[in-house]
Amino acid sequence: MHHFTWSSIAAAGFPFPEGVPASLVSDELSAMLVSPDPKVRDDLAYTAAARWIGDGRLDEVLEDLGDTAADRFAHPEIQARTFAPLVLRCVLARAVSEPGTVPKTAAERWYAPFTAWYPTEHDTRG
């Protein structure tokens, strides 16, 4: 069990929660990224995910994060679909800056769901 709250992490400037497995952090972030609450989704989850992916704190789960994001291009809720490319961009940027963190086959696998979603997304409020 982890001993932190997301609001305390945000208040402290988003330090990575030491001693917490990256897989647990990733699972929690992924769940929060579909929240209809913009404070949870934007201010906490996306801010933390973007920082920690870029910093290499989630390298061991990058492919899983990419798979989850790619799957969300077909999600029924708009916020899940619109945050999918944002997370995927972070994952791919990390893969470019740190070769070997994401297999080429994974990036290729994510291309089809993105290209199926992008031209057909009708909810462009954001």
Coordinates of C-alpha atoms in Angstrom, one line a residue:
M1 CA 0.0 0.0 0.0
H2 CA 1.4 3.4 -0.9
H3 CA 1.5 6.3 1.6
F4 CA 0.8 9.3 -0.5
T5 CA -2.1 11.2 -1.9
W6 CA -2.2 12.7 -5.4
S7 CA -2.9 16.1 -4.0
S8 CA 0.2 15.9 -1.7
I9 CA 2.3 14.9 -4.7
A10 CA 1.0 17.9 -6.7
A11 CA 1.5 20.3 -3.8
A12 CA 5.2 19.1 -3.5
G13 CA 5.9 19.7 -7.2
F14 CA 5.3 16.2 -8.4
P15 CA 8.2 14.2 -7.0
F16 CA 8.0 10.6 -8.0
P17 CA 6.6 8.5 -5.1
E18 CA 9.7 6.6 -3.9
G19 CA 9.2 2.9 -3.1
V20 CA 6.1 2.6 -5.2
P21 CA 6.3 0.2 -8.2
A22 CA 6.1 2.0 -11.5
S23 CA 3.4 -0.5 -12.5
L24 CA 1.2 0.7 -9.6
V25 CA 1.8 4.3 -10.4
S26 CA 1.0 3.7 -14.1
D27 CA -2.2 1.9 -13.3
E28 CA -3.4 4.7 -11.1
L29 CA -2.4 7.3 -13.6
S30 CA -4.2 5.4 -16.4
A31 CA -7.4 5.2 -14.4
M32 CA -7.2 8.9 -13.5
L33 CA -6.7 9.9 -17.1
V34 CA -10.3 8.9 -18.0
S35 CA -11.8 10.9 -15.2
P36 CA -14.5 13.4 -16.1
D37 CA -13.1 15.7 -13.4
P38 CA -10.5 18.0 -15.1
K39 CA -8.7 18.5 -11.8
V40 CA -8.0 14.7 -11.5
R41 CA -7.4 14.2 -15.2
D42 CA -5.5 17.3 -16.2
D43 CA -4.0 18.8 -13.1
L44 CA -2.9 15.6 -11.4
A45 CA -2.8 12.6 -13.7
Y46 CA -1.6 14.2 -17.0
T47 CA 0.8 16.5 -15.3
A48 CA 2.4 13.7 -13.3
A49 CA 2.4 11.3 -16.3
A50 CA 4.0 13.7 -18.7
R51 CA 6.7 14.7 -16.2
W52 CA 7.5 11.1 -15.0
I53 CA 7.5 9.6 -18.6
G54 CA 9.8 12.4 -19.7
D55 CA 12.1 11.9 -16.7
G56 CA 12.3 8.1 -17.3
R57 CA 10.5 7.2 -14.1
L58 CA 8.1 5.0 -16.0
D59 CA 10.4 3.4 -18.5
E60 CA 9.7 -0.1 -17.4
V61 CA 6.0 0.4 -18.2
L62 CA 6.2 2.6 -21.3
E63 CA 4.9 0.0 -23.6
D64 CA 2.0 -0.7 -21.4
L65 CA 1.2 3.0 -21.2
G66 CA 1.3 3.2 -25.0
D67 CA -0.9 0.1 -25.3
T68 CA -3.5 1.6 -22.9
A69 CA -3.4 5.0 -24.8
A70 CA -3.8 3.3 -28.2
D71 CA -6.8 1.3 -26.9
R72 CA -8.4 4.5 -25.7
F73 CA -8.8 5.8 -29.2
A74 CA -12.0 3.7 -29.3
H75 CA -13.1 4.6 -25.8
P76 CA -16.8 5.9 -25.6
E77 CA -15.8 8.9 -23.5
I78 CA -14.3 11.9 -25.2
Q79 CA -11.8 12.8 -22.4
A80 CA -10.3 9.3 -22.7
R81 CA -10.0 9.6 -26.5
T82 CA -8.4 13.1 -26.3
F83 CA -5.9 12.2 -23.7
A84 CA -4.8 9.1 -25.6
P85 CA -2.7 11.0 -28.1
L86 CA -1.2 13.3 -25.4
V87 CA 0.0 10.3 -23.4
L88 CA 1.2 8.5 -26.6
R89 CA 3.2 11.6 -27.6
C90 CA 4.9 11.5 -24.2
V91 CA 5.7 7.8 -24.6
L92 CA 7.0 8.2 -28.1
A93 CA 9.1 11.3 -27.2
R94 CA 10.7 9.3 -24.4
A95 CA 11.4 6.5 -26.9
V96 CA 13.1 8.9 -29.2
S97 CA 15.2 10.5 -26.4
E98 CA 16.1 7.1 -24.9
P99 CA 16.3 4.5 -27.7
G100 CA 15.4 1.0 -26.6
T101 CA 12.7 2.0 -24.1
V102 CA 9.9 1.1 -26.6
P103 CA 10.1 -1.6 -29.2
K104 CA 9.7 -0.5 -32.8
T105 CA 6.9 -3.0 -33.1
A106 CA 4.9 -1.3 -30.3
A107 CA 5.1 2.1 -32.0
E108 CA 4.0 0.5 -35.3
R109 CA 1.1 -1.3 -33.4
W110 CA -0.1 2.1 -32.1
Y111 CA -0.3 3.7 -35.5
A112 CA -3.4 1.9 -36.8
P113 CA -5.7 2.9 -33.8
F114 CA -4.5 6.5 -34.1
T115 CA -5.1 6.7 -37.8
A116 CA -8.5 5.1 -37.4
W117 CA -9.5 7.6 -34.7
Y118 CA -8.1 10.9 -35.9
P119 CA -10.1 11.5 -39.1
T120 CA -13.3 10.1 -37.6
E121 CA -13.4 12.0 -34.3
H122 CA -16.4 14.3 -34.4
D123 CA -16.2 15.7 -30.9
T124 CA -13.8 18.7 -31.3
R125 CA -15.0 20.9 -28.4
G126 CA -11.5 20.8 -26.9

